[in-house]
């Protein structure tokens, strides 16, 4: 159990972190309004940064599966990888049905978590 | 992510007024777009509970950021104690897509006689769901009705996100820990499958592969900067590889 003041402190610092993330998001939206009609949304710089964005997201996903924070780390890594594989299999077998694929992944991890 | 809106209404008639356009926006979003979006926030709510973060902070994140992958990244990096500058750069990279998305959508909404400044407010609420709807249906309706149509969609998907987050938060505390594991696991699985929906572009496919491979490796090297290094190195390598291969394709005719 954490002290109340420690929880309040963590909340304050998380508010700051959230607002920093919000700023990092809104700046692109505002810049998009300002630059609309003046830049090519398919130009090489845009395509390069889009590639970097995809790679950051892929790195985040891989990290959340292989090296998770919180209690997910108590589930063996083989179970997490297997559940991700089951999600992929369900997704492609249902002709890329997103909700079914996601549900299969969460369900598989729950079952594997009971089993191990 | 899908934009199925049931039977296609006749937009020239259905949106006879700005109010009708607002209602049409609500109607087109209330089905599968709002459901899928709300469901995608369930994992976010469960992650908040798991990390002992108050639900109100999740609501704050939704209304100030309004971009789920970045919201999950922010919370995840906070839990790992990442410095503010690392959070800023990571979120800026993940959300860069809003620049080209906004640039592409705004010509539909910029009309003489409608205040341009309000577009800076509107842009804050752009998400893939509403963006797809406006890009799809906007051209069919009179220009002055496109903004109310957009706001009608927003009025549906924001409550869906808040509800999904609440459900995930409450459920995570009420079910056995094994089910909570499954709920938290929805986040990476959802993003993984969303990114795989659209893999036809070679540069994107390479970026995903390289980012996924480099992410955990560089995280072991430097937990603070590994994510960003994986993105910059993997994304740049993928971009360059695609350019080289495209040039070769062109030469071969």
Coordinates of C-alpha atoms in Angstrom, one line a residue:
Chain A
X1 CA 0.0 0.0 0.0
X2 CA 1.3 3.4 -0.9
X3 CA 1.1 6.5 1.2
X4 CA -1.7 8.9 0.2
X5 CA 0.8 11.7 -0.4
X6 CA 2.9 9.5 -2.7
X7 CA -0.2 8.7 -4.7
X8 CA -1.0 12.4 -4.9
X9 CA 2.5 13.2 -6.0
X10 CA 2.5 10.5 -8.7
X11 CA -0.9 11.9 -9.9
X12 CA 0.6 15.4 -10.2
X13 CA 3.6 14.2 -12.2
X14 CA 1.3 12.1 -14.4
X15 CA -0.9 15.1 -15.1
X16 CA 2.3 16.9 -16.3
X17 CA 3.3 13.9 -18.4
X18 CA -0.2 13.7 -20.0
X19 CA -0.1 17.4 -20.8
X20 CA 3.3 17.1 -22.4
X21 CA 2.0 14.2 -24.5
X22 CA -1.1 16.3 -25.4
X23 CA 1.2 19.2 -26.5
X24 CA 3.3 16.8 -28.7
X25 CA 0.0 15.7 -30.3
X26 CA -1.8 19.1 -30.7
X27 CA 1.2 20.8 -32.3
X28 CA 0.9 18.5 -35.4
X29 CA -2.9 19.2 -35.6
X30 CA -2.3 23.0 -35.4
X31 CA 0.5 22.8 -37.9
X32 CA -1.7 20.9 -40.2
X33 CA -4.3 23.7 -40.1
X34 CA -1.6 26.3 -40.7
X35 CA 0.1 24.5 -43.6
X36 CA -3.0 23.1 -45.3
X37 CA -2.8 23.9 -49.0
X38 CA 0.9 24.8 -48.7
X39 CA 2.6 21.4 -48.3
X40 CA 2.2 18.1 -50.1
X41 CA 0.8 15.4 -47.7
X42 CA 2.6 12.8 -49.9
X43 CA 6.0 14.5 -50.0
X44 CA 9.3 12.6 -49.1
X45 CA 9.7 14.2 -45.7
X46 CA 6.2 13.3 -44.7
X47 CA 6.8 9.7 -45.9
X48 CA 10.0 9.4 -44.0
X49 CA 8.6 10.6 -40.7
X50 CA 5.6 8.3 -41.3
X51 CA 8.1 5.4 -41.5
X52 CA 9.7 6.5 -38.2
X53 CA 6.2 6.7 -36.6
X54 CA 5.4 3.1 -37.8
X55 CA 8.7 1.8 -36.4
X56 CA 8.2 3.6 -33.0
X57 CA 4.8 2.0 -32.7
X58 CA 6.1 -1.4 -33.7
X59 CA 8.9 -1.1 -31.1
X60 CA 6.3 -0.1 -28.5
X61 CA 4.1 -3.1 -29.3
X62 CA 7.0 -5.5 -29.2
X63 CA 8.1 -4.0 -25.9
X64 CA 4.6 -4.3 -24.4
X65 CA 4.5 -8.0 -25.4
X66 CA 8.0 -9.1 -24.6
X67 CA 8.9 -6.7 -21.7
X68 CA 5.6 -5.5 -20.2
X69 CA 5.2 -3.3 -17.2
X70 CA 2.9 -4.5 -14.3
X71 CA 1.6 -7.9 -13.6
X72 CA 1.6 -9.0 -17.3
X73 CA 5.3 -9.7 -16.6
X74 CA 4.2 -12.6 -14.3
X75 CA 2.8 -14.4 -17.3
X76 CA 5.6 -16.4 -19.0
X77 CA 6.9 -14.8 -22.2
X78 CA 6.1 -18.0 -24.2
X79 CA 2.4 -17.5 -23.2
X80 CA 2.4 -13.9 -24.4
X81 CA 4.0 -14.8 -27.7
X82 CA 1.6 -17.7 -28.2
X83 CA -1.4 -15.5 -27.5
X84 CA -0.1 -12.9 -30.0
X85 CA 0.3 -15.7 -32.5
X86 CA -3.2 -16.9 -31.9
X87 CA -4.5 -13.3 -32.4
X88 CA -2.6 -13.2 -35.7
X89 CA -4.0 -16.5 -36.8
X90 CA -7.6 -15.6 -35.9
X91 CA -7.2 -12.3 -37.7
X92 CA -6.1 -13.8 -40.9
X93 CA -8.4 -16.8 -40.8
X94 CA -11.4 -14.5 -40.4
X95 CA -10.3 -12.4 -43.5
X96 CA -8.8 -9.7 -41.2
X97 CA -11.7 -9.2 -38.8
X98 CA -10.2 -6.8 -36.3
X99 CA -12.6 -7.3 -33.3
X100 CA -12.4 -11.1 -33.6
X101 CA -8.6 -11.1 -33.8
X102 CA -8.3 -8.8 -30.8
X103 CA -10.8 -10.9 -28.8
X104 CA -8.9 -14.1 -29.7
X105 CA -5.6 -12.6 -28.4
X106 CA -7.1 -11.4 -25.1
X107 CA -9.0 -14.7 -24.6
X108 CA -6.0 -16.8 -25.4
X109 CA -3.8 -14.9 -22.9
X110 CA -6.5 -15.3 -20.2
X111 CA -6.6 -19.1 -20.8
X112 CA -2.9 -19.4 -20.9
X113 CA -2.6 -17.3 -17.7
X114 CA -4.9 -19.8 -15.9
X115 CA -3.0 -22.7 -17.3
X116 CA 0.5 -21.6 -16.2
Chain B
X1 CA -11.2 1.7 -38.4
X2 CA -14.0 0.6 -40.7
X3 CA -16.4 3.2 -42.0
X4 CA -19.4 1.1 -42.8
X5 CA -22.4 3.4 -42.2
X6 CA -25.3 1.1 -42.9
X7 CA -27.4 2.0 -45.9
X8 CA -25.8 4.9 -47.8
X9 CA -28.1 7.9 -47.3
X10 CA -28.7 10.6 -50.0
X11 CA -26.5 13.3 -48.5
X12 CA -27.7 16.1 -50.7
X13 CA -31.2 15.6 -49.3
X14 CA -30.4 14.1 -45.8
X15 CA -28.3 17.1 -44.9
X16 CA -30.9 19.7 -45.8
X17 CA -29.7 21.8 -42.9
X18 CA -26.7 22.1 -40.7
X19 CA -28.6 20.4 -37.9
X20 CA -29.5 17.6 -40.2
X21 CA -25.8 17.3 -41.1
X22 CA -24.9 17.0 -37.4
X23 CA -27.5 14.3 -37.0
X24 CA -26.2 12.5 -40.1
X25 CA -22.7 12.6 -38.6
X26 CA -24.0 11.1 -35.4
X27 CA -25.9 8.4 -37.2
X28 CA -22.9 7.4 -39.4
X29 CA -20.7 7.0 -36.3
X30 CA -23.1 5.3 -33.9
X31 CA -22.7 1.8 -35.4
X32 CA -19.5 0.0 -35.9
X33 CA -17.1 3.1 -35.8
X34 CA -18.2 4.0 -32.2
X35 CA -18.3 0.4 -31.1
X36 CA -14.9 -0.5 -32.4
X37 CA -13.4 2.7 -31.0
X38 CA -15.1 2.3 -27.6
X39 CA -13.9 -1.3 -27.4
X40 CA -10.4 -0.3 -28.3
X41 CA -10.3 1.9 -25.2
X42 CA -11.3 -1.0 -22.9
X43 CA -7.7 -2.1 -22.8
X44 CA -6.6 1.5 -21.9
X45 CA -8.9 1.5 -18.9
X46 CA -7.6 -1.8 -17.7
X47 CA -4.0 -0.6 -18.1
X48 CA -4.9 2.4 -15.9
X49 CA -6.3 0.2 -13.2
X50 CA -3.3 -2.2 -13.4
X51 CA -0.8 0.7 -13.0
X52 CA -2.8 2.2 -10.1
X53 CA -3.7 5.3 -12.1
X54 CA -7.0 7.1 -11.4
X55 CA -9.7 6.9 -13.9
X56 CA -10.0 10.7 -14.1
X57 CA -6.4 10.8 -15.4
X58 CA -7.6 8.5 -18.2
X59 CA -10.4 10.9 -19.0
X60 CA -8.0 13.8 -18.9
X61 CA -5.7 12.0 -21.4
X62 CA -8.7 11.3 -23.7
X63 CA -9.9 14.9 -23.9
X64 CA -6.4 16.5 -24.1
X65 CA -4.6 14.0 -26.4
X66 CA -7.4 12.1 -28.2
X67 CA -5.1 9.6 -29.9
X68 CA -5.2 6.1 -28.3
X69 CA -1.7 4.7 -29.2
X70 CA 0.0 7.8 -27.9
X71 CA -2.2 7.7 -24.8
X72 CA -1.1 4.2 -24.1
X73 CA 2.6 5.1 -24.8
X74 CA 2.4 8.0 -22.4
X75 CA 1.0 5.9 -19.6
X76 CA 3.5 3.1 -20.3
X77 CA 6.5 5.4 -20.4
X78 CA 5.3 7.1 -17.2
X79 CA 5.1 3.7 -15.5
X80 CA 8.7 3.1 -16.5
X81 CA 9.8 6.5 -15.2
X82 CA 10.8 7.8 -18.6
X83 CA 11.9 11.5 -18.7
X84 CA 9.5 14.1 -20.0
X85 CA 11.6 14.8 -23.1
X86 CA 11.5 11.1 -24.1
X87 CA 7.7 11.1 -23.7
X88 CA 7.5 14.3 -25.8
X89 CA 9.6 12.9 -28.7
X90 CA 8.0 9.5 -28.7
X91 CA 4.4 10.9 -28.7
X92 CA 5.4 13.5 -31.3
X93 CA 6.7 10.7 -33.6
X94 CA 3.7 8.4 -33.0
X95 CA 1.3 11.2 -33.7
X96 CA 3.0 12.9 -36.6
X97 CA 0.3 11.4 -38.8
X98 CA -2.1 14.2 -37.7
X99 CA -0.1 16.6 -39.8
X100 CA -0.7 15.0 -43.2
X101 CA -4.2 13.9 -42.1
X102 CA -5.2 17.5 -41.2
X103 CA -3.5 18.9 -44.3
X104 CA -5.5 16.4 -46.4
X105 CA -8.9 17.0 -44.7
X106 CA -8.9 20.8 -44.3
X107 CA -9.6 21.8 -47.9
X108 CA -13.0 20.1 -47.4
X109 CA -13.8 22.2 -44.4
X110 CA -12.3 25.6 -45.3
X111 CA -15.1 27.7 -46.6
X112 CA -15.6 31.4 -47.1
X113 CA -18.1 32.6 -44.5
X114 CA -17.1 30.0 -41.9
X115 CA -14.6 31.1 -39.3
X116 CA -11.1 29.7 -40.1
X117 CA -10.0 30.1 -36.5
X118 CA -12.5 27.5 -35.3
X119 CA -10.6 24.9 -37.4
X120 CA -7.9 25.0 -34.7
X121 CA -10.5 23.7 -32.3
X122 CA -11.9 21.2 -34.8
X123 CA -8.4 19.8 -35.6
X124 CA -8.0 18.8 -31.9
X125 CA -10.8 16.3 -32.4
X126 CA -9.6 14.6 -35.6
X127 CA -9.2 10.9 -35.2
X128 CA -9.0 8.1 -37.8
X129 CA -12.7 7.2 -37.4
X130 CA -14.1 10.7 -38.0
X131 CA -11.4 11.5 -40.6
X132 CA -12.4 8.5 -42.7
X133 CA -16.1 9.5 -42.5
X134 CA -15.5 13.1 -43.6
X135 CA -13.1 12.1 -46.4
X136 CA -15.7 9.6 -47.6
X137 CA -19.0 11.5 -47.2
X138 CA -17.8 15.1 -47.1
X139 CA -17.4 15.6 -50.8
X140 CA -21.0 14.5 -51.4
X141 CA -22.6 17.2 -49.2
X142 CA -22.8 21.0 -49.4
X143 CA -19.6 22.5 -48.1
X144 CA -21.2 24.4 -45.2
X145 CA -22.6 21.2 -43.8
X146 CA -19.3 19.3 -43.5
X147 CA -18.3 20.8 -40.2
X148 CA -21.5 20.0 -38.4
X149 CA -21.3 16.5 -39.9
X150 CA -17.8 16.1 -38.4
X151 CA -19.0 17.4 -35.0
X152 CA -21.9 14.9 -35.1
X153 CA -19.3 12.1 -35.4
X154 CA -17.2 13.6 -32.6
X155 CA -20.3 13.7 -30.3
X156 CA -20.6 10.0 -30.7
X157 CA -17.0 8.7 -30.6
X158 CA -15.8 10.7 -27.5
X159 CA -18.5 9.3 -25.2
X160 CA -17.8 5.9 -26.7
X161 CA -14.1 6.3 -25.7
X162 CA -15.0 7.5 -22.2
X163 CA -17.4 4.6 -21.8
X164 CA -14.9 2.0 -23.1
X165 CA -12.2 3.3 -20.7
X166 CA -14.6 3.1 -17.7
X167 CA -15.7 -0.4 -18.6
X168 CA -12.1 -1.6 -18.9
X169 CA -11.1 0.1 -15.6
X170 CA -14.1 -1.3 -13.6
X171 CA -13.8 -4.7 -15.2
X172 CA -10.1 -5.0 -14.4
X173 CA -10.9 -4.6 -10.7
X174 CA -13.8 -7.0 -10.7
X175 CA -12.5 -10.0 -12.6
X176 CA -9.9 -12.6 -11.6
X177 CA -6.3 -11.5 -12.3
X178 CA -6.0 -13.9 -15.2
X179 CA -8.8 -12.1 -17.0
X180 CA -7.2 -8.8 -16.1
X181 CA -4.0 -10.0 -17.9
X182 CA -6.1 -10.7 -21.0
X183 CA -7.7 -7.2 -20.8
X184 CA -4.3 -5.4 -20.6
X185 CA -3.1 -7.6 -23.4
X186 CA -5.8 -6.1 -25.6
X187 CA -3.6 -3.0 -26.1
X188 CA -0.6 -4.4 -27.9
X189 CA -2.8 -7.0 -29.8
X190 CA -5.1 -4.2 -31.0
X191 CA -2.3 -2.0 -32.3
X192 CA -0.5 -4.9 -33.8
X193 CA -3.5 -6.0 -35.9
X194 CA -4.5 -2.4 -36.8
X195 CA -1.0 -1.9 -38.2
X196 CA -1.2 -5.2 -40.1
X197 CA -4.5 -4.1 -41.8
X198 CA -2.7 -1.9 -44.2
X199 CA 0.6 -3.6 -45.2
X200 CA 0.5 -3.2 -48.9
X201 CA 3.0 -0.3 -48.8
X202 CA 6.5 -1.8 -48.7
X203 CA 8.0 1.1 -46.7
X204 CA 5.5 0.6 -43.9
X205 CA 6.0 -3.2 -43.8
X206 CA 9.7 -2.8 -43.5
X207 CA 9.3 -0.1 -40.8
X208 CA 7.1 -2.4 -38.7
X209 CA 9.5 -5.4 -39.0
X210 CA 12.6 -3.3 -38.2
X211 CA 10.9 -1.4 -35.4
X212 CA 9.5 -4.6 -33.8
X213 CA 13.0 -6.3 -34.0
X214 CA 15.0 -3.3 -32.8
X215 CA 12.6 -2.2 -30.0
X216 CA 13.3 -4.9 -27.4
X217 CA 17.0 -5.1 -28.4
X218 CA 17.6 -1.4 -27.9
X219 CA 15.4 -1.3 -24.8
X220 CA 17.9 -3.7 -23.2
X221 CA 20.7 -1.4 -24.2
X222 CA 19.0 1.8 -23.0
X223 CA 15.5 1.6 -21.5
X224 CA 15.0 5.3 -21.7
X225 CA 15.9 5.9 -25.4
X226 CA 15.6 2.4 -26.9
X227 CA 12.1 3.1 -28.2
X228 CA 13.1 6.3 -30.0
X229 CA 16.3 4.8 -31.4
X230 CA 14.4 1.8 -32.7
X231 CA 12.0 4.2 -34.4
X232 CA 14.6 6.5 -35.9
X233 CA 17.0 3.7 -37.0
X234 CA 14.3 1.3 -38.2
X235 CA 12.1 3.9 -39.8
X236 CA 14.9 5.6 -41.7
X237 CA 16.4 2.3 -42.9
X238 CA 13.0 1.2 -44.1
X239 CA 12.4 4.5 -45.9
X240 CA 15.8 4.4 -47.6
X241 CA 15.4 0.7 -48.5
X242 CA 12.1 1.5 -50.1
X243 CA 13.6 4.4 -52.1
X244 CA 16.4 2.2 -53.4
X245 CA 14.0 -0.6 -54.4
X246 CA 11.5 1.8 -56.0
X247 CA 14.3 3.4 -58.1
X248 CA 15.3 -0.2 -59.2
X249 CA 11.6 -1.0 -60.0
X250 CA 11.5 2.2 -62.2
X251 CA 14.7 1.4 -64.0
X252 CA 13.5 -2.1 -64.8
X253 CA 10.3 -0.6 -66.1

